[in-house]
Amino acid sequence: MPVGAPIIRLEDVRKSFGAVRALQGVDLACHPGECIGLVGHNGAGKSTLMNLLAGVFGAEGRMLIDGIESAGPHTIATAKANGIRCVFQELSLCPNLTVAENARVMHRALSGFGWRGRAGRLIVEQLDQVFPNHGIGPGDIVGDLPIARRQMVEIARAFTVTDAPARLVILDEPTSSLDAHLASQLLAYVRRFVAEGGCVVLISHLLGEILAAADRVIVMKDGRVVAERPAAEFTRTSLVAAMGTVAHEEAGTRDMAAGRRQGAPRIRARARTGGNELVAHRGEIVGLAGLGGQGQSEMLIRIFDAARHRAPGITVEGGSALVAGDRQTDGVFPLWSIAENITITSLKRLRSGILIDRDKTDAMADDWRSRIGIRTPDMHNPILSLSGGNQQKALFARALGSTAETVLMDDPMRGVDIGTKQEVYGMIRAEAERGRTFLWYTTEMDELKHCDHVYVFRDHRIVADLTRGELTEERVLHASFEDVA
């Protein structure tokens, strides 16, 4: 249970971006010795609130640190000096620097002769504590690491200590790129950190994580706190209801595996290192599972490329569209508008003569805004004006709005709220009924239950093919770690 005065307290905090009211009278207190779960739909104000705590920008209202109201502005420097750290939803590491050099960026105390070695030891020791057997070296270039390992480095860096303590650590969707094994390691470390007197604010759309790790849960909607009580008083259903979404049962979502594998396959592919062959038919939803970084994303990229150019070991019938999980690197065009990002793969259908018809593109963009619930007053706003979850919605709209026969999804639900997930699941099922094929890599066990069958990857090859009837978390983990006959 929390003891003592709050590390930081917000009273009647308000923040607007133009006509958008991101925060509307929010109160918040973060005490030592507690983990606060923060949930809400995309655009509810969660990330805005965390940016405020981290000193990224100011806002109207009162802020007290250790019971004292600051005389000057609350900046990143003052937040750091008071032990407030933040792991942002969009990772902030410098991709051209090594892991050790990124640790140095955060810690000015690592200076003088031998600083690189000290920085390397600092970050590796913290990685060892949070993610045992992580396999990350201090000299690794961050841009060369897969997104899961980049997220691991950013998380570990937030907990490192030199001249300033780590008292309050804000984790904004920290497990969005981590598999179940790595996520469990992180949540176990969070509980140890809290038990030692630290405070963690955990933002996640995975409600099971919130209920398992948090002491207190805060629900936000439209820039306001709409519910706040101990985590033990919530169930998944009541938490979803507090967010304003109807909870749907996931079990029995699809009962269509029988008879799916008919006719000629639409996709045949085999990993470069051998293993079982991946086969996907018309109208199938095929899951890709296993620990992160075991070749699932690589397989999707190879299939995506093979739909345009011949590739050894892969045959693809028809076109394909890709929903990237690492949206900043592989997904959005950052200088373009929301509408341009959605319609880019459909330009042939949006022409009048040799020119792009502006009315058609606007109509398509507005249609997908309403269908998938993109929260913006104007689809011509820059894509980066959206929250991370709403950016991901735009990528879904781009793929589902295309004419591609196959949609490839690379852990696509990163930062997407539960209400939108349920809507997208329904869209995927409806599109599969119409004959579209989906290849779906996901680190969430609940999402695999929507698939007709699931291929499990280990060591960059397929080691098991599980039907829906055979699919259990135990069998996926067993195939992920052990040899399968």
Coordinates of C-alpha atoms in Angstrom, one line a residue:
M1 CA 0.0 0.0 0.0
P2 CA 1.3 3.5 -0.7
V3 CA 2.8 5.4 2.2
G4 CA 3.8 9.0 2.7
A5 CA 3.1 12.1 0.7
P6 CA 2.7 11.8 -3.1
I7 CA 5.8 12.0 -5.2
I8 CA 3.7 14.2 -7.5
R9 CA 0.2 15.5 -7.4
L10 CA -1.9 17.2 -10.1
E11 CA -5.0 19.2 -9.4
D12 CA -7.5 20.4 -12.0
V13 CA -5.0 20.1 -14.8
R14 CA -6.2 21.2 -18.3
K15 CA -4.4 21.0 -21.6
S16 CA -5.6 21.9 -25.1
F17 CA -4.1 21.6 -28.6
G18 CA -5.9 24.1 -30.7
A19 CA -9.6 23.1 -30.6
V20 CA -8.8 19.6 -29.1
R21 CA -9.2 19.5 -25.3
A22 CA -6.8 16.7 -24.4
L23 CA -7.1 17.1 -20.6
Q24 CA -10.2 18.5 -18.8
G25 CA -9.8 19.0 -15.1
V26 CA -7.7 15.9 -14.2
D27 CA -6.6 15.2 -10.6
L28 CA -3.8 12.6 -10.0
A29 CA -1.6 11.6 -7.1
C30 CA 1.3 9.2 -7.4
H31 CA 2.5 7.7 -4.1
P32 CA 5.7 5.7 -3.3
G33 CA 5.1 2.0 -3.2
E34 CA 2.3 1.6 -5.7
C35 CA 1.7 0.7 -9.3
I36 CA -1.1 2.8 -10.9
G37 CA -2.8 1.3 -13.9
L38 CA -4.0 3.9 -16.4
V39 CA -6.5 2.8 -19.1
G40 CA -8.8 4.4 -21.6
H41 CA -9.5 4.5 -25.3
N42 CA -7.1 5.9 -27.9
G43 CA -7.2 9.7 -27.6
A44 CA -8.6 9.6 -24.0
G45 CA -5.6 11.8 -22.8
K46 CA -3.4 9.1 -21.2
S47 CA -0.2 9.9 -23.1
T48 CA -0.9 13.7 -22.8
L49 CA -1.1 13.3 -19.1
M50 CA 2.2 11.3 -19.0
N51 CA 4.0 13.9 -21.2
L52 CA 2.9 16.5 -18.6
L53 CA 4.3 14.5 -15.7
A54 CA 7.6 13.9 -17.7
G55 CA 7.9 17.7 -18.3
V56 CA 7.5 17.6 -22.1
F57 CA 5.1 20.5 -21.9
G58 CA 3.1 22.5 -19.4
A59 CA -0.6 22.9 -18.7
E60 CA -3.0 24.9 -16.6
G61 CA -3.7 23.7 -13.1
R62 CA -1.6 22.9 -10.0
M63 CA 1.4 20.5 -9.8
L64 CA 3.0 19.7 -6.5
I65 CA 6.2 17.6 -6.1
D66 CA 6.7 16.2 -2.6
G67 CA 3.9 18.5 -1.4
I68 CA 5.6 21.7 -2.7
E69 CA 4.2 23.6 -5.7
S70 CA 7.0 24.5 -8.1
A71 CA 7.8 28.2 -8.5
G72 CA 9.0 27.7 -12.1
P73 CA 7.9 25.6 -15.1
H74 CA 8.0 21.8 -14.8
T75 CA 10.5 20.8 -17.5
I76 CA 12.2 17.5 -18.5
A77 CA 15.2 18.6 -16.5
T78 CA 13.2 19.2 -13.3
A79 CA 11.3 16.0 -13.8
K80 CA 14.5 14.1 -14.1
A81 CA 16.0 15.8 -11.0
N82 CA 13.0 14.7 -9.0
G83 CA 13.3 11.1 -10.2
I84 CA 10.6 11.1 -12.8
R85 CA 11.3 8.9 -15.8
C86 CA 9.1 8.0 -18.8
V87 CA 9.2 5.3 -21.4
F88 CA 7.2 6.8 -24.3
Q89 CA 4.8 4.9 -26.5
E90 CA 6.9 6.0 -29.5
L91 CA 10.4 4.9 -28.6
S92 CA 12.9 7.8 -28.1
L93 CA 16.3 6.0 -28.5
C94 CA 18.8 7.4 -31.0
P95 CA 19.0 4.7 -33.7
N96 CA 22.5 5.6 -34.9
L97 CA 24.0 5.3 -31.4
T98 CA 25.0 2.1 -29.5
V99 CA 23.1 0.8 -26.5
A100 CA 25.8 2.2 -24.2
E101 CA 25.8 5.6 -25.9
N102 CA 22.0 5.8 -25.5
A103 CA 22.5 5.2 -21.8
R104 CA 25.0 8.1 -21.7
V105 CA 22.5 10.4 -23.4
M106 CA 20.3 10.1 -20.3
H107 CA 23.0 10.3 -17.7
R108 CA 25.4 13.3 -17.8
A109 CA 27.2 11.9 -14.8
L110 CA 28.7 9.3 -17.2
S111 CA 31.6 11.6 -18.3
G112 CA 35.3 11.6 -18.5
F113 CA 37.8 8.9 -19.4
G114 CA 36.1 5.5 -19.7
W115 CA 32.5 6.8 -19.8
R116 CA 31.6 4.4 -22.6
G117 CA 32.6 1.3 -20.5
R118 CA 30.7 2.6 -17.4
A119 CA 27.6 3.3 -19.5
G120 CA 27.8 -0.1 -21.0
R121 CA 28.0 -1.8 -17.6
L122 CA 25.2 0.3 -16.2
I123 CA 22.7 -0.5 -19.0
V124 CA 23.7 -4.2 -19.2
E125 CA 23.3 -4.7 -15.5
Q126 CA 19.9 -3.1 -15.6
L127 CA 18.9 -5.3 -18.6
D128 CA 20.1 -8.3 -16.6
Q129 CA 17.7 -7.3 -13.7
V130 CA 14.7 -6.6 -15.9
F131 CA 15.1 -9.1 -18.7
P132 CA 17.4 -12.0 -17.7
N133 CA 19.1 -13.7 -20.7
H134 CA 18.3 -10.7 -22.9
G135 CA 21.2 -11.2 -25.4
I136 CA 21.8 -7.5 -25.9
G137 CA 25.3 -6.1 -26.0
P138 CA 26.4 -2.6 -25.0
G139 CA 28.0 -2.1 -28.4
D140 CA 25.0 -3.0 -30.4
I141 CA 23.7 -0.3 -32.7
V142 CA 20.1 0.5 -31.6
G143 CA 18.8 0.9 -35.2
D144 CA 20.0 -2.6 -36.0
L145 CA 18.0 -4.2 -33.1
P146 CA 14.4 -5.5 -33.7
I147 CA 11.7 -3.4 -32.2
A148 CA 11.3 -5.7 -29.1
R149 CA 14.9 -5.3 -28.1
R150 CA 14.8 -1.6 -28.7
Q151 CA 11.8 -1.5 -26.3
M152 CA 13.8 -3.6 -23.8
V153 CA 16.7 -1.1 -23.9
E154 CA 14.4 1.9 -23.5
I155 CA 12.7 0.3 -20.5
A156 CA 15.9 -0.7 -18.8
R157 CA 17.4 2.8 -19.4
A158 CA 14.4 4.3 -17.5
F159 CA 15.3 2.4 -14.4
T160 CA 19.0 3.1 -14.4
V161 CA 20.4 5.3 -11.7
T162 CA 23.5 7.5 -11.5
D163 CA 23.3 11.0 -9.9
A164 CA 19.5 11.2 -9.8
P165 CA 17.1 8.5 -8.3
A166 CA 14.4 6.7 -10.1
R167 CA 11.3 7.4 -8.0
L168 CA 8.4 7.5 -10.5
V169 CA 8.7 5.5 -13.8
I170 CA 6.0 6.0 -16.4
L171 CA 5.6 3.0 -18.8
D172 CA 3.4 3.9 -21.8
E173 CA 2.4 0.7 -23.5
P174 CA 5.7 -1.0 -22.5
T175 CA 4.8 -4.5 -23.6
S176 CA 3.3 -3.6 -27.0
S177 CA 6.3 -5.2 -28.8
L178 CA 7.2 -7.8 -26.2
D179 CA 6.2 -11.5 -26.3
A180 CA 4.4 -13.0 -23.3
H181 CA 7.7 -14.3 -21.8
L182 CA 9.4 -10.8 -21.9
A183 CA 6.2 -9.1 -20.7
S184 CA 6.1 -11.4 -17.6
Q185 CA 9.7 -10.6 -16.8
L186 CA 8.9 -6.8 -17.0
L187 CA 5.8 -7.0 -14.8
A188 CA 7.7 -9.1 -12.2
Y189 CA 10.4 -6.4 -12.1
V190 CA 7.7 -3.7 -11.8
R191 CA 6.4 -5.4 -8.7
R192 CA 9.9 -5.6 -7.2
F193 CA 10.5 -1.9 -7.9
V194 CA 7.2 -0.9 -6.2
A195 CA 7.9 -3.2 -3.2
E196 CA 11.2 -1.3 -2.7
G197 CA 9.3 2.1 -2.5
G198 CA 9.2 3.2 -6.2
C199 CA 6.1 4.2 -8.1
V200 CA 5.1 3.0 -11.6
V201 CA 2.3 4.4 -13.8
L202 CA 1.5 1.5 -16.2
I203 CA -0.5 2.4 -19.4
S204 CA -1.7 -0.6 -21.3
H205 CA -4.6 -1.8 -23.4
L206 CA -3.9 -5.4 -22.2
L207 CA -6.3 -5.4 -19.3
G208 CA -5.0 -8.6 -17.9
E209 CA -1.6 -6.9 -17.3
I210 CA -3.3 -4.0 -15.6
L211 CA -5.3 -6.2 -13.3
A212 CA -2.3 -8.4 -12.5
A213 CA 0.3 -5.6 -11.8
A214 CA -1.6 -2.5 -10.6
D215 CA -2.6 -1.6 -7.1
R216 CA -5.0 1.1 -8.2
V217 CA -6.6 1.6 -11.6
I218 CA -7.6 5.0 -13.2
V219 CA -9.9 5.1 -16.2
M220 CA -9.8 8.1 -18.6
K221 CA -12.3 9.1 -21.2
D222 CA -12.3 12.3 -23.3
G223 CA -9.6 13.9 -21.2
R224 CA -11.3 13.2 -17.9
V225 CA -10.9 10.7 -15.1
V226 CA -14.2 8.7 -15.1
A227 CA -13.3 6.0 -12.6
E228 CA -10.6 5.4 -9.9
R229 CA -10.5 2.6 -7.4
P230 CA -8.3 -0.3 -6.2
A231 CA -7.5 -2.9 -8.9
A232 CA -9.0 -5.7 -6.8
E233 CA -12.4 -4.1 -7.1
F234 CA -12.3 -4.4 -10.9
T235 CA -12.9 -7.3 -13.2
R236 CA -12.1 -7.3 -16.8
T237 CA -15.8 -6.8 -17.7
S238 CA -16.3 -4.0 -15.2
L239 CA -13.1 -2.3 -16.4
V240 CA -14.2 -2.5 -20.0
A241 CA -17.6 -1.1 -19.0
A242 CA -15.9 1.8 -17.2
M243 CA -14.1 2.7 -20.4
G244 CA -17.5 2.8 -22.1
T245 CA -17.1 -0.3 -24.2
V246 CA -19.2 -3.4 -24.3
A247 CA -17.2 -6.5 -23.4
H248 CA -17.6 -9.4 -25.9
E249 CA -16.7 -12.9 -25.1
E250 CA -13.6 -14.0 -27.1
A251 CA -14.2 -17.8 -26.8
G252 CA -15.9 -19.4 -29.7
T253 CA -15.3 -16.3 -31.9
R254 CA -14.5 -18.4 -34.9
D255 CA -15.8 -21.8 -35.6
M256 CA -14.9 -22.1 -39.2
A257 CA -11.6 -24.0 -39.4
A258 CA -13.3 -27.1 -40.8
G259 CA -13.3 -26.9 -44.6
R260 CA -11.1 -23.9 -44.9
R261 CA -8.2 -25.7 -46.6
Q262 CA -9.9 -26.2 -49.9
G263 CA -8.7 -25.4 -53.4
A264 CA -5.2 -24.3 -54.4
P265 CA -3.2 -22.4 -51.7
R266 CA -3.0 -18.7 -52.1
I267 CA 0.4 -18.6 -50.3
R268 CA 3.2 -21.2 -49.9
A269 CA 6.3 -20.2 -48.1
R270 CA 9.2 -21.8 -46.2
A271 CA 11.8 -20.1 -44.0
R272 CA 15.4 -19.8 -45.4
T273 CA 16.6 -22.1 -42.6
G274 CA 14.0 -24.9 -43.5
G275 CA 11.4 -26.2 -41.2
N276 CA 7.7 -26.7 -42.0
E277 CA 6.0 -25.0 -44.9
L278 CA 3.6 -22.2 -44.4
V279 CA 0.4 -22.7 -46.4
A280 CA -2.5 -20.3 -46.5
H281 CA -5.8 -20.7 -48.5
R282 CA -8.4 -18.3 -49.6
G283 CA -10.5 -17.0 -46.7
E284 CA -8.2 -18.3 -44.0
I285 CA -6.9 -16.4 -41.0
V286 CA -3.5 -17.9 -40.2
G287 CA -1.7 -17.0 -37.0
L288 CA 2.1 -16.7 -36.5
A289 CA 3.2 -17.3 -32.9
G290 CA 6.3 -17.9 -30.8
L291 CA 8.7 -15.8 -28.9
G292 CA 9.6 -12.4 -30.4
G293 CA 12.4 -12.2 -33.0
Q294 CA 12.1 -15.8 -34.2
G295 CA 11.5 -15.0 -37.8
Q296 CA 7.8 -14.1 -37.9
S297 CA 8.2 -10.5 -39.1
E298 CA 10.9 -11.6 -41.6
M299 CA 8.5 -14.2 -43.1
L300 CA 5.8 -11.5 -43.5
I301 CA 8.2 -9.1 -45.3
R302 CA 9.5 -11.9 -47.6
I303 CA 5.9 -12.7 -48.5
F304 CA 5.1 -9.1 -49.1
D305 CA 8.0 -8.7 -51.4
A306 CA 7.3 -12.0 -53.2
A307 CA 3.8 -10.6 -54.1
R308 CA 5.6 -8.1 -56.3
H309 CA 8.8 -9.9 -57.4
R310 CA 9.6 -13.6 -57.6
A311 CA 11.3 -15.0 -54.6
P312 CA 12.9 -18.4 -54.0
G313 CA 10.8 -20.7 -51.8
I314 CA 7.7 -18.5 -51.8
T315 CA 4.7 -18.3 -54.1
V316 CA 1.9 -15.7 -53.7
E317 CA -1.3 -15.5 -55.7
G318 CA -2.6 -11.9 -56.0
G319 CA -1.6 -8.7 -54.3
S320 CA -0.8 -8.1 -50.6
A321 CA -1.0 -5.3 -48.1
L322 CA 1.0 -5.0 -44.9
V323 CA 0.0 -3.6 -41.5
A324 CA 3.3 -2.8 -39.8
G325 CA 3.7 -3.1 -36.1
D326 CA 6.7 -0.7 -36.0
R327 CA 4.6 2.1 -37.4
Q328 CA 7.2 4.9 -37.2
T329 CA 9.8 2.9 -39.2
D330 CA 7.7 0.8 -41.5
G331 CA 4.2 2.3 -41.4
V332 CA 3.3 5.9 -41.5
F333 CA 4.5 8.6 -43.9
P334 CA 5.3 11.2 -41.2
L335 CA 5.1 14.3 -43.5
W336 CA 1.8 13.4 -45.0
S337 CA -1.8 13.9 -43.8
I338 CA -4.0 11.2 -42.3
A339 CA -6.0 11.0 -45.6
E340 CA -2.9 10.7 -47.7
N341 CA -1.6 7.9 -45.5
I342 CA -4.9 6.0 -45.8
T343 CA -5.4 6.3 -49.5
I344 CA -1.9 5.8 -50.8
T345 CA -2.5 2.1 -51.7
S346 CA -5.8 2.9 -53.5
L347 CA -4.8 5.7 -55.9
K348 CA -5.6 3.7 -59.0
R349 CA -9.3 3.5 -57.9
L350 CA -9.3 7.2 -56.9
R351 CA -8.4 8.6 -60.3
S352 CA -10.5 10.7 -62.7
G353 CA -8.7 10.4 -66.0
I354 CA -5.0 10.7 -65.3
L355 CA -5.4 12.8 -62.1
I356 CA -6.2 11.9 -58.5
D357 CA -9.8 12.9 -57.7
R358 CA -9.7 14.9 -54.4
D359 CA -13.4 14.3 -53.7
K360 CA -12.9 10.5 -54.0
T361 CA -9.9 10.5 -51.7
D362 CA -11.7 12.7 -49.2
A363 CA -14.7 10.4 -49.3
M364 CA -12.6 7.3 -48.7
A365 CA -10.7 8.9 -45.8
D366 CA -13.9 10.1 -44.2
D367 CA -15.6 6.7 -44.6
W368 CA -12.7 5.0 -42.8
R369 CA -12.7 7.7 -40.1
S370 CA -16.2 6.7 -39.2
R371 CA -15.8 3.0 -39.8
I372 CA -12.7 2.5 -37.6
G373 CA -13.2 5.5 -35.3
I374 CA -10.1 7.7 -36.0
R375 CA -10.3 10.6 -33.5
T376 CA -9.5 13.8 -35.4
P377 CA -11.5 16.9 -36.4
D378 CA -9.9 16.9 -39.9
M379 CA -8.5 14.1 -42.0
H380 CA -6.2 16.6 -43.6
N381 CA -4.3 17.1 -40.3
P382 CA -0.8 15.6 -40.2
I383 CA -0.7 11.9 -39.3
L384 CA 1.6 12.7 -36.4
S385 CA -1.1 14.8 -34.8
L386 CA -2.9 11.5 -33.9
S387 CA -2.2 9.4 -30.8
G388 CA -0.2 6.2 -31.4
G389 CA -3.3 4.0 -31.4
N390 CA -5.1 6.3 -33.9
Q391 CA -2.1 6.2 -36.2
Q392 CA -2.4 2.4 -36.1
K393 CA -6.1 2.6 -37.0
A394 CA -5.0 4.6 -40.1
L395 CA -2.7 1.7 -41.1
F396 CA -5.5 -0.7 -40.7
A397 CA -7.7 1.5 -42.9
R398 CA -5.0 1.6 -45.5
A399 CA -4.7 -2.2 -45.8
L400 CA -8.4 -3.0 -45.4
G401 CA -9.4 -0.3 -47.9
S402 CA -7.1 -1.7 -50.6
T403 CA -7.9 -4.4 -53.1
A404 CA -5.2 -6.8 -51.9
E405 CA -6.3 -10.4 -51.7
T406 CA -3.9 -11.0 -48.7
V407 CA -3.4 -8.8 -45.7
L408 CA -0.2 -9.3 -43.7
M409 CA -0.3 -8.1 -40.1
D410 CA 2.9 -7.7 -38.1
D411 CA 1.8 -7.6 -34.5
P412 CA -0.6 -4.8 -35.6
M413 CA -2.5 -4.1 -32.3
R414 CA 0.3 -2.1 -30.7
G415 CA -1.4 0.7 -28.7
V416 CA -4.9 0.0 -29.9
D417 CA -7.7 0.2 -27.3
I418 CA -9.9 -2.8 -26.6
G419 CA -13.0 -1.3 -28.2
T420 CA -11.2 -0.8 -31.5
K421 CA -9.7 -4.2 -31.3
Q422 CA -13.1 -5.8 -31.1
E423 CA -14.2 -3.8 -34.1
V424 CA -11.1 -4.7 -36.1
Y425 CA -11.6 -8.4 -35.2
G426 CA -15.1 -8.2 -36.6
M427 CA -13.8 -6.5 -39.8
I428 CA -11.1 -9.3 -40.2
R429 CA -13.7 -12.0 -39.9
A430 CA -16.1 -10.3 -42.3
E431 CA -13.3 -9.9 -44.9
A432 CA -12.2 -13.5 -44.5
E433 CA -15.8 -14.6 -45.2
R434 CA -15.5 -12.6 -48.5
G435 CA -12.4 -14.6 -49.4
R436 CA -9.6 -12.4 -48.1
T437 CA -6.6 -14.2 -46.6
F438 CA -4.9 -12.9 -43.4
L439 CA -1.5 -13.8 -42.0
W440 CA -1.4 -12.5 -38.5
Y441 CA 1.7 -12.3 -36.3
T442 CA 0.7 -11.5 -32.7
T443 CA 2.3 -11.7 -29.3
E444 CA -1.2 -11.8 -27.6
M445 CA -2.6 -15.3 -27.0
D446 CA -6.2 -14.0 -27.1
E447 CA -5.7 -12.8 -30.6
L448 CA -4.5 -16.2 -31.8
K449 CA -7.9 -17.6 -30.9
H450 CA -9.3 -15.7 -33.8
C451 CA -7.2 -17.7 -36.2
D452 CA -8.1 -20.9 -38.1
H453 CA -4.7 -22.4 -37.4
V454 CA -1.4 -21.1 -36.0
Y455 CA 2.2 -21.7 -37.0
V456 CA 4.7 -21.5 -34.1
F457 CA 8.2 -20.2 -34.9
R458 CA 11.5 -21.0 -33.2
D459 CA 15.0 -20.3 -34.4
H460 CA 13.6 -18.6 -37.6
R461 CA 11.7 -21.7 -38.8
I462 CA 8.2 -23.1 -38.3
V463 CA 8.2 -25.9 -35.7
A464 CA 4.5 -26.5 -35.2
D465 CA 1.1 -26.0 -36.9
L466 CA -1.7 -25.9 -34.3
T467 CA -5.4 -26.0 -35.2
R468 CA -7.9 -24.0 -33.2
G469 CA -8.9 -27.1 -31.3
E470 CA -5.2 -27.7 -30.4
L471 CA -4.4 -24.1 -29.5
T472 CA -3.5 -23.5 -25.9
E473 CA -0.9 -21.2 -24.3
E474 CA 0.9 -24.2 -22.9
R475 CA 1.3 -25.8 -26.4
V476 CA 2.5 -22.5 -27.9
L477 CA 5.1 -22.1 -25.2
H478 CA 6.2 -25.7 -25.4
A479 CA 6.7 -25.4 -29.1
S480 CA 8.5 -22.1 -28.6
F481 CA 11.1 -23.6 -26.2
E482 CA 11.3 -27.3 -26.9
D483 CA 11.9 -29.5 -29.9
V484 CA 8.7 -30.8 -31.4
A485 CA 8.6 -34.2 -33.1

